[in-house]
mmCIF file of C-alpha atoms in Angstrom:
data_model
loop_
_atom_site.group_PDB
_atom_site.id
_atom_site.type_symbol
_atom_site.label_atom_id
_atom_site.label_comp_id
_atom_site.label_asym_id
_atom_site.label_seq_id
_atom_site.Cartn_x
_atom_site.Cartn_y
_atom_site.Cartn_z
ATOM 1 C CA MET A 1 121.013 135.985 110.939
ATOM 2 C CA ILE A 2 124.897 136.082 110.878
ATOM 3 C CA ALA A 3 125.310 135.512 114.615
ATOM 4 C CA PRO A 4 123.918 131.980 114.641
ATOM 5 C CA LEU A 5 126.411 131.071 111.916
ATOM 6 C CA LEU A 6 129.260 132.120 114.176
ATOM 7 C CA VAL A 7 127.877 129.655 116.771
ATOM 8 C CA ILE A 8 127.958 126.878 114.288
ATOM 9 C CA ALA A 9 131.607 127.615 113.233
ATOM 10 C CA ARG A 10 132.756 127.817 116.904
ATOM 11 C CA LYS A 11 131.040 124.752 118.385
ATOM 12 C CA PHE A 12 130.793 122.327 115.443
ATOM 13 C CA ARG A 13 132.857 121.087 112.589
ATOM 14 C CA PRO A 14 131.154 122.667 109.605
ATOM 15 C CA LEU A 15 129.744 120.210 106.980
ATOM 16 C CA PRO A 16 128.897 121.044 103.312
ATOM 17 C CA ALA A 17 125.203 121.679 104.224
ATOM 18 C CA ASP A 18 126.446 124.310 106.772
ATOM 19 C CA TYR A 19 128.305 126.147 104.120
ATOM 20 C CA LEU A 20 125.265 126.171 101.813
ATOM 21 C CA PHE A 21 123.136 127.442 104.723
ATOM 22 C CA ALA A 22 125.617 130.240 105.410
ATOM 23 C CA ALA A 23 125.608 131.214 101.724
ATOM 24 C CA LEU A 24 121.808 131.200 101.719
ATOM 25 C CA ALA A 25 121.719 133.418 104.855
ATOM 26 C CA ALA A 26 124.268 135.807 103.181
ATOM 27 C CA LEU A 27 122.041 136.014 100.067
ATOM 28 C CA MET A 28 119.074 136.824 102.168
ATOM 29 C CA VAL A 29 120.907 139.625 103.925
ATOM 30 C CA ALA A 30 122.155 141.000 100.581
ATOM 31 C CA SER A 31 118.664 140.863 99.183
ATOM 32 C CA VAL A 32 117.310 142.904 102.069
ATOM 33 C CA VAL A 33 120.132 145.440 101.667
ATOM 34 C CA VAL A 34 119.684 145.865 97.902
ATOM 35 C CA ASN A 35 115.871 145.767 97.795
ATOM 36 C CA GLY A 36 115.320 147.785 100.919
ATOM 37 C CA ARG A 37 112.365 147.424 103.291
ATOM 38 C CA THR A 38 109.756 145.494 101.328
ATOM 39 C CA THR A 39 107.710 143.995 104.151
ATOM 40 C CA THR A 40 106.851 144.605 107.813
ATOM 41 C CA ASP A 41 109.284 144.411 110.740
ATOM 42 C CA ARG A 42 107.297 141.356 111.984
ATOM 43 C CA GLU A 43 108.068 139.403 108.833
ATOM 44 C CA TYR A 44 111.728 140.174 109.001
ATOM 45 C CA ALA A 45 111.750 139.037 112.583
ATOM 46 C CA LEU A 46 110.000 135.786 111.666
ATOM 47 C CA LEU A 47 112.511 135.203 108.906
ATOM 48 C CA ALA A 48 115.432 135.816 111.345
ATOM 49 C CA LEU A 49 113.886 133.322 113.877
ATOM 50 C CA SER A 50 113.247 130.770 111.212
ATOM 51 C CA MET A 51 116.907 130.867 110.061
ATOM 52 C CA ALA A 52 118.006 130.727 113.748
ATOM 53 C CA ALA A 53 116.252 127.395 114.037
ATOM 54 C CA TYR A 54 119.022 125.756 111.949
ATOM 55 C CA PRO A 55 121.874 126.215 114.513
ATOM 56 C CA ALA A 56 119.418 125.706 117.401
ATOM 57 C CA PHE A 57 118.248 122.307 116.154
ATOM 58 C CA ARG A 58 121.789 121.439 114.997
ATOM 59 C CA ALA A 59 122.864 121.521 118.609
ATOM 60 C CA VAL A 60 120.207 118.999 119.599
ATOM 61 C CA GLY A 61 121.920 115.969 118.074
ATOM 62 C CA HIS A 62 120.960 112.834 120.090
ATOM 63 C CA ARG A 63 120.170 114.824 123.251
ATOM 64 C CA PHE A 64 116.537 114.199 122.610
ATOM 65 C CA ASP A 65 114.212 111.938 124.521
ATOM 66 C CA LEU A 66 111.909 110.386 121.925
ATOM 67 C CA SER A 67 109.830 108.638 124.571
ATOM 68 C CA ARG A 68 109.051 111.804 126.507
ATOM 69 C CA PHE A 69 108.253 113.606 123.245
ATOM 70 C CA SER A 70 105.817 110.846 122.427
ATOM 71 C CA TYR A 71 104.029 111.210 125.737
ATOM 72 C CA VAL A 72 103.823 115.010 125.644
ATOM 73 C CA THR A 73 102.787 115.115 121.925
ATOM 74 C CA ALA A 74 100.194 112.393 122.487
ATOM 75 C CA ALA A 75 98.578 114.512 125.249
ATOM 76 C CA ILE A 76 98.506 117.575 122.925
ATOM 77 C CA VAL A 77 97.052 115.518 120.085
ATOM 78 C CA LEU A 78 94.333 114.060 122.330
ATOM 79 C CA VAL A 79 93.286 117.602 123.383
ATOM 80 C CA GLY A 80 93.347 118.825 119.804
ATOM 81 C CA THR A 81 91.321 115.822 118.659
ATOM 82 C CA LEU A 82 88.611 116.344 121.279
ATOM 83 C CA LEU A 83 88.430 120.120 120.519
ATOM 84 C CA THR A 84 88.229 119.386 116.716
ATOM 85 C CA ALA A 85 85.635 116.687 117.254
ATOM 86 C CA TRP A 86 83.505 119.152 119.374
ATOM 87 C CA ALA A 87 83.874 121.752 116.608
ATOM 88 C CA VAL A 88 82.857 119.273 113.889
ATOM 89 C CA VAL A 89 79.650 118.483 115.732
ATOM 90 C CA TYR A 90 78.686 121.938 117.023
ATOM 91 C CA ASP A 91 80.309 124.489 114.655
ATOM 92 C CA ARG A 92 77.687 126.359 112.650
ATOM 93 C CA SER A 93 79.948 128.825 110.797
ATOM 94 C CA GLY A 94 79.417 127.072 107.505
ATOM 95 C CA GLU A 95 83.158 126.932 106.775
ATOM 96 C CA TYR A 96 84.757 123.827 105.284
ATOM 97 C CA LYS A 97 86.934 123.478 108.283
ATOM 98 C CA PRO A 98 85.185 123.997 111.655
ATOM 99 C CA LEU A 99 86.494 126.734 113.880
ATOM 100 C CA VAL A 100 88.493 125.374 116.759
ATOM 101 C CA LEU A 101 88.833 127.917 119.574
ATOM 102 C CA GLY A 102 87.826 130.523 116.930
ATOM 103 C CA PHE A 103 90.600 129.560 114.460
ATOM 104 C CA GLY A 104 89.826 128.175 111.062
ATOM 105 C CA GLU A 105 93.266 126.612 110.834
ATOM 106 C CA GLY A 106 93.026 124.959 114.219
ATOM 107 C CA PRO A 107 92.312 121.450 112.775
ATOM 108 C CA THR A 108 95.277 121.733 110.407
ATOM 109 C CA VAL A 109 97.674 122.769 113.165
ATOM 110 C CA PHE A 110 96.535 119.934 115.369
ATOM 111 C CA SER A 111 96.844 117.512 112.518
ATOM 112 C CA LEU A 112 100.380 118.576 111.784
ATOM 113 C CA THR A 113 101.266 117.856 115.437
ATOM 114 C CA TRP A 114 99.565 114.493 115.084
ATOM 115 C CA CYS A 115 101.786 113.715 112.061
ATOM 116 C CA PHE A 116 105.004 114.116 114.179
ATOM 117 C CA LEU A 117 103.413 111.799 116.819
ATOM 118 C CA VAL A 118 102.933 109.187 114.023
ATOM 119 C CA PHE A 119 106.608 109.502 113.036
ATOM 120 C CA ALA A 120 107.670 109.097 116.687
ATOM 121 C CA LEU A 121 105.529 106.008 117.208
ATOM 122 C CA VAL A 122 106.789 104.407 114.000
ATOM 123 C CA SER A 123 110.402 105.132 114.904
ATOM 124 C CA ILE A 124 110.549 103.693 118.429
ATOM 125 C CA HIS A 125 110.290 100.028 119.550
ATOM 126 C CA LEU A 126 106.825 99.228 120.937
ATOM 127 C CA SER A 127 105.435 96.060 122.381
ATOM 128 C CA SER A 128 102.297 94.443 120.995
ATOM 129 C CA ARG A 129 100.268 95.919 123.819
ATOM 130 C CA GLN A 130 101.714 99.423 123.209
ATOM 131 C CA TRP A 131 100.990 99.076 119.505
ATOM 132 C CA ARG A 132 97.310 98.582 120.180
ATOM 133 C CA LEU A 133 97.257 101.869 122.160
ATOM 134 C CA ALA A 134 99.341 103.518 119.462
ATOM 135 C CA GLY A 135 96.855 102.313 116.820
ATOM 136 C CA GLY A 136 94.141 104.274 118.665
ATOM 137 C CA LEU A 137 96.371 107.370 118.744
ATOM 138 C CA ILE A 138 96.694 107.049 114.969
ATOM 139 C CA ALA A 139 93.248 106.016 113.954
ATOM 140 C CA LEU A 140 91.001 108.317 116.098
ATOM 141 C CA PRO A 141 92.739 111.645 115.204
ATOM 142 C CA SER A 142 92.962 110.789 111.471
ATOM 143 C CA PHE A 143 89.185 110.056 111.521
ATOM 144 C CA VAL A 144 88.367 113.378 113.322
ATOM 145 C CA PHE A 145 90.823 115.496 111.225
ATOM 146 C CA ALA A 146 89.423 113.883 107.990
ATOM 147 C CA ALA A 147 85.921 114.887 109.125
ATOM 148 C CA ALA A 148 87.227 118.335 109.713
ATOM 149 C CA MET A 149 88.225 118.495 105.993
ATOM 150 C CA VAL A 150 91.948 118.638 106.685
ATOM 151 C CA ARG A 151 93.761 117.832 103.368
ATOM 152 C CA HIS A 152 97.335 118.732 102.742
ATOM 153 C CA PRO A 153 98.853 117.224 105.966
ATOM 154 C CA PHE A 154 97.343 113.934 104.959
ATOM 155 C CA ILE A 155 98.986 114.264 101.544
ATOM 156 C CA ALA A 156 102.326 115.041 103.055
ATOM 157 C CA LEU A 157 101.972 112.222 105.582
ATOM 158 C CA ALA A 158 101.144 109.619 102.893
ATOM 159 C CA LEU A 159 104.090 110.707 100.753
ATOM 160 C CA THR A 160 106.373 110.617 103.784
ATOM 161 C CA LEU A 161 105.298 107.054 104.752
ATOM 162 C CA VAL A 162 105.975 105.962 101.169
ATOM 163 C CA ALA A 163 109.396 107.770 101.080
ATOM 164 C CA THR A 164 110.471 106.341 104.440
ATOM 165 C CA ALA A 165 109.083 102.840 103.870
ATOM 166 C CA LYS A 166 112.535 101.255 103.855
ATOM 167 C CA THR A 167 113.294 102.444 107.323
ATOM 168 C CA GLY A 168 110.207 100.927 108.963
ATOM 169 C CA GLY A 169 108.962 98.244 106.583
ATOM 170 C CA ARG A 170 105.652 96.712 107.766
ATOM 171 C CA ARG A 171 105.084 99.449 110.326
ATOM 172 C CA GLN A 172 104.743 102.141 107.693
ATOM 173 C CA LEU A 173 102.407 99.941 105.664
ATOM 174 C CA ALA A 174 100.230 99.181 108.681
ATOM 175 C CA VAL A 175 100.046 102.827 109.657
ATOM 176 C CA ALA A 176 99.263 103.816 106.073
ATOM 177 C CA GLY A 177 96.488 101.307 105.998
ATOM 178 C CA VAL A 178 94.970 102.479 109.263
ATOM 179 C CA VAL A 179 95.216 106.176 108.227
ATOM 180 C CA CYS A 180 93.611 105.499 104.803
ATOM 181 C CA LEU A 181 90.718 103.625 106.364
ATOM 182 C CA SER A 182 90.155 106.278 109.018
ATOM 183 C CA ILE A 183 90.218 109.042 106.365
ATOM 184 C CA VAL A 184 87.512 107.272 104.359
ATOM 185 C CA VAL A 185 85.363 106.826 107.390
ATOM 186 C CA GLY A 186 85.882 110.411 108.453
ATOM 187 C CA LEU A 187 84.946 111.814 104.977
ATOM 188 C CA ALA A 188 81.908 109.598 104.997
ATOM 189 C CA ALA A 189 80.839 111.044 108.360
ATOM 190 C CA ARG A 190 80.176 114.447 106.678
ATOM 191 C CA PRO A 191 78.907 113.436 103.232
ATOM 192 C CA ALA A 192 77.446 116.923 102.393
ATOM 193 C CA MET A 193 80.731 118.803 103.049
ATOM 194 C CA SER A 194 82.815 116.113 101.420
ATOM 195 C CA GLY A 195 80.640 116.179 98.349
ATOM 196 C CA LYS A 196 80.864 119.999 98.229
ATOM 197 C CA ILE A 197 84.703 120.027 98.330
ATOM 198 C CA ILE A 198 84.891 117.187 95.678
ATOM 199 C CA GLY A 199 82.487 119.133 93.526
ATOM 200 C CA LEU A 200 84.676 122.263 93.721
ATOM 201 C CA VAL A 201 87.747 120.215 92.652
ATOM 202 C CA VAL A 202 85.897 118.645 89.767
ATOM 203 C CA GLN A 203 84.440 121.990 88.738
ATOM 204 C CA ASN A 204 87.864 123.682 88.629
ATOM 205 C CA ALA A 205 89.458 120.701 86.852
ATOM 206 C CA GLN A 206 86.907 121.127 84.069
ATOM 207 C CA LYS A 207 87.518 124.882 83.636
ATOM 208 C CA PRO A 208 89.864 125.808 80.801
ATOM 209 C CA VAL A 209 91.296 128.623 83.010
ATOM 210 C CA VAL A 210 90.979 128.763 86.765
ATOM 211 C CA SER A 211 90.265 132.423 87.847
ATOM 212 C CA CYS A 212 90.896 134.037 91.139
ATOM 213 C CA ASP A 213 87.307 133.591 92.363
ATOM 214 C CA THR A 214 87.591 129.961 93.425
ATOM 215 C CA GLU A 215 87.391 128.733 97.004
ATOM 216 C CA ASP A 216 89.163 125.428 96.290
ATOM 217 C CA THR A 217 92.515 125.604 98.083
ATOM 218 C CA PHE A 218 94.154 123.264 95.549
ATOM 219 C CA ALA A 219 93.100 125.465 92.667
ATOM 220 C CA ILE A 220 94.395 128.475 94.506
ATOM 221 C CA ARG A 221 97.759 126.802 94.913
ATOM 222 C CA ILE A 222 97.876 126.254 91.151
ATOM 223 C CA ILE A 223 97.114 129.897 90.522
ATOM 224 C CA LEU A 224 99.782 131.075 92.916
ATOM 225 C CA THR A 225 102.342 128.679 91.359
ATOM 226 C CA ARG A 226 101.586 130.044 87.832
ATOM 227 C CA GLU A 227 101.978 133.636 89.119
ATOM 228 C CA ALA A 228 105.346 132.802 90.689
ATOM 229 C CA LEU A 229 106.542 131.074 87.496
ATOM 230 C CA THR A 230 105.480 134.164 85.516
ATOM 231 C CA LEU A 231 107.436 136.497 87.778
ATOM 232 C CA LEU A 232 110.697 134.424 87.742
ATOM 233 C CA PRO A 233 112.074 135.793 84.433
ATOM 234 C CA LYS A 234 111.548 139.305 85.664
ATOM 235 C CA VAL A 235 113.270 139.045 89.122
ATOM 236 C CA GLY A 236 116.944 140.119 89.552
ATOM 237 C CA LEU A 237 119.939 138.294 90.949
ATOM 238 C CA LEU A 238 118.746 138.973 94.459
ATOM 239 C CA GLY A 239 115.005 138.719 93.847
ATOM 240 C CA GLN A 240 112.518 141.504 94.312
ATOM 241 C CA GLY A 241 112.400 141.583 98.086
ATOM 242 C CA ILE A 242 110.892 139.698 100.996
ATOM 243 C CA GLY A 243 107.091 139.729 101.031
ATOM 244 C CA THR A 244 106.647 141.210 97.563
ATOM 245 C CA PHE A 245 104.959 138.201 95.982
ATOM 246 C CA ALA A 246 101.919 138.468 98.206
ATOM 247 C CA GLN A 247 101.595 142.204 97.334
ATOM 248 C CA GLN A 248 101.326 141.388 93.616
ATOM 249 C CA SER A 249 99.279 138.147 93.811
ATOM 250 C CA CYS A 250 95.586 138.259 92.987
ATOM 251 C CA TYR A 251 94.949 136.397 96.283
ATOM 252 C CA LYS A 252 97.401 138.617 98.183
ATOM 253 C CA ALA A 253 98.968 135.456 99.493
ATOM 254 C CA GLU A 254 102.360 133.785 99.419
ATOM 255 C CA PRO A 255 102.837 131.036 96.762
ATOM 256 C CA HIS A 256 102.627 128.258 99.368
ATOM 257 C CA ASN A 257 105.915 126.875 97.949
ATOM 258 C CA VAL A 258 108.977 127.981 99.874
ATOM 259 C CA VAL A 259 111.375 127.262 97.006
ATOM 260 C CA LEU A 260 109.322 129.316 94.512
ATOM 261 C CA GLN A 261 108.869 132.107 97.043
ATOM 262 C CA ALA A 262 112.674 132.158 97.697
ATOM 263 C CA ALA A 263 113.289 132.330 93.896
ATOM 264 C CA VAL A 264 110.949 135.290 93.442
ATOM 265 C CA GLU A 265 111.809 137.210 96.592
ATOM 266 C CA VAL A 266 115.536 136.393 97.234
ATOM 267 C CA GLY A 267 116.650 135.151 93.861
ATOM 268 C CA VAL A 268 117.010 131.949 91.908
ATOM 269 C CA GLY A 269 120.497 131.353 93.451
ATOM 270 C CA ALA A 270 118.939 131.382 96.943
ATOM 271 C CA ALA A 271 116.289 128.888 95.945
ATOM 272 C CA LEU A 272 118.985 126.556 94.475
ATOM 273 C CA LEU A 273 121.063 126.814 97.686
ATOM 274 C CA LEU A 274 117.968 126.061 99.742
ATOM 275 C CA ALA A 275 117.191 122.939 97.724
ATOM 276 C CA ALA A 276 120.796 121.798 97.812
ATOM 277 C CA ALA A 277 121.111 122.314 101.547
ATOM 278 C CA PHE A 278 117.929 120.353 102.089
ATOM 279 C CA ILE A 279 119.169 117.395 99.976
ATOM 280 C CA LEU A 280 122.525 117.306 101.719
ATOM 281 C CA ALA A 281 120.725 117.336 105.107
ATOM 282 C CA LEU A 282 118.491 114.463 103.896
ATOM 283 C CA MET A 283 121.475 112.442 102.685
ATOM 284 C CA SER A 284 123.310 112.933 105.994
ATOM 285 C CA VAL A 285 120.600 111.315 108.075
ATOM 286 C CA ALA A 286 119.188 108.749 105.631
ATOM 287 C CA LYS A 287 121.767 106.066 106.178
ATOM 288 C CA ARG A 288 121.287 106.050 109.941
ATOM 289 C CA ALA A 289 117.514 106.126 109.812
ATOM 290 C CA ARG A 290 117.140 102.283 109.569
ATOM 291 C CA SER A 291 119.132 101.517 112.732
ATOM 292 C CA GLU A 292 118.527 104.479 115.149
ATOM 293 C CA ALA A 293 115.204 105.746 116.482
ATOM 294 C CA THR A 294 116.177 109.401 116.696
ATOM 295 C CA ALA A 295 117.683 109.353 113.189
ATOM 296 C CA SER A 296 114.504 107.638 111.892
ATOM 297 C CA PHE A 297 112.349 110.314 113.457
ATOM 298 C CA VAL A 298 114.461 113.167 112.134
ATOM 299 C CA PHE A 299 114.568 111.615 108.666
ATOM 300 C CA ALA A 300 110.751 111.217 108.578
ATOM 301 C CA GLY A 301 110.306 114.639 110.028
ATOM 302 C CA LEU A 302 112.639 116.244 107.467
ATOM 303 C CA VAL A 303 110.938 114.585 104.520
ATOM 304 C CA PHE A 304 107.523 115.583 105.872
ATOM 305 C CA VAL A 305 108.365 119.233 106.414
ATOM 306 C CA GLY A 306 110.075 119.302 103.018
ATOM 307 C CA ILE A 307 106.853 118.155 101.377
ATOM 308 C CA GLU A 308 104.729 120.411 103.565
ATOM 309 C CA TYR A 309 106.818 123.485 102.570
ATOM 310 C CA LEU A 310 106.419 122.621 98.965
ATOM 311 C CA ILE A 311 102.606 122.543 99.145
ATOM 312 C CA SER A 312 101.858 124.935 102.051
ATOM 313 C CA GLY A 313 105.080 126.766 103.020
ATOM 314 C CA SER A 314 106.050 130.290 103.858
ATOM 315 C CA LEU A 315 109.600 131.577 103.716
ATOM 316 C CA THR A 316 109.289 133.862 106.714
ATOM 317 C CA ASN A 317 107.647 130.990 108.749
ATOM 318 C CA SER A 318 110.075 128.188 107.959
ATOM 319 C CA ALA A 319 111.390 127.366 111.455
ATOM 320 C CA LEU A 320 110.459 123.696 111.149
ATOM 321 C CA LEU A 321 112.116 123.359 107.719
ATOM 322 C CA PHE A 322 115.461 124.984 108.738
ATOM 323 C CA GLY A 323 115.216 123.341 112.139
ATOM 324 C CA PHE A 324 114.949 119.794 110.856
ATOM 325 C CA MET A 325 117.710 120.502 108.278
ATOM 326 C CA GLY A 326 120.049 121.589 111.102
ATOM 327 C CA TRP A 327 119.023 118.634 113.280
ATOM 328 C CA ALA A 328 119.686 116.149 110.407
ATOM 329 C CA VAL A 329 123.186 117.637 109.826
ATOM 330 C CA GLY A 330 123.907 117.842 113.603
ATOM 331 C CA LEU A 331 123.392 114.117 114.320
ATOM 332 C CA PRO A 332 126.649 112.467 115.198
ATOM 333 C CA GLN A 333 127.998 110.761 112.075
ATOM 334 C CA ASN A 334 130.345 108.112 113.507
ATOM 335 C CA ASP A 335 128.921 106.661 116.690
ATOM 336 C CA GLY A 336 125.954 104.426 117.266
ATOM 337 C CA HIS A 337 124.669 106.133 120.357
ATOM 338 C CA GLU A 338 120.963 106.431 120.549
ATOM 339 C CA THR A 339 118.606 108.184 122.914
ATOM 340 C CA GLY A 340 114.962 107.539 123.412
ATOM 341 C CA GLY A 341 114.698 104.478 121.245
ATOM 342 C CA ASP A 342 112.439 102.520 123.476
ATOM 343 C CA LEU A 343 109.235 103.575 124.855
ATOM 344 C CA ARG A 344 108.501 102.610 128.459
ATOM 345 C CA PRO A 345 105.074 100.806 129.061
ATOM 346 C CA LEU A 346 102.316 103.225 129.065
ATOM 347 C CA ALA A 347 100.285 101.342 131.679
ATOM 348 C CA GLY A 348 100.522 98.207 133.725
ATOM 349 C CA PRO A 349 103.600 96.202 134.608
#
């Protein structure tokens, strides 16, 4: 984790967020040294790769073709939408989310990819004809993923569209309207499953104490959050070690909140550094988001992954979080250069 920091110092002029990230990495290393081996080698490797995403994305800057990204991501989303639609119709596993290629989280992964496509389409300049096609790329997947009972990506998407409304104005409002309508239609397409999930939520909301026997993922997140808050007064300066929360949890799972997980496993100081570095990265790109397509996309992506990692995050699998933080800090601060702001016509002259 130290080597990527040397790359930053050598190639770029360090900014305050870089120093906070370096301090966070140092605390993580110190926590591992003090607490010893508390998880598998795989988890340590994933954590190192996640941290390495910060300098890797920081080097991207404006060397990013938003138009090409939109084409490639649109192709992936269309494939994922068709596979998910097939699973919704033909899957007989009885699970809330249909199995896509044998994976229960398949619809969620494809829906997350679709969210980044939405941010790209909102960020770039499109003609009226292209917006009609973009509307289909927004409406159809949201309908299919809603029918597949995907939930938290929609929540993060909605909050992101609200938080970034000033950078896109009417475009965000139009996209939000299309998504909301598609979600309602998608949920109505599977009334039995939708009713079952709503029933679970209502049932858990009426319980005085939610126990560890619920299948409602929102209730599970509440339980995990309470467990993490209970552990906080007991952890030391450098936490209790990577991966230890899941070992103690009644669900044997991470708390789904990367800040809480960092506080428990690496220490409260590390959690504060993580939050501060995220805020500084957000501030560094926010001013440019209204005038530059790449900055607008990075800003929306950073807000989105920040929300996602507060409701469904994992410290050892945080490449997108650290990556977008580094990308936001690495965007040039003084020039107006922009790459990939216009999307070439998708068809026709």
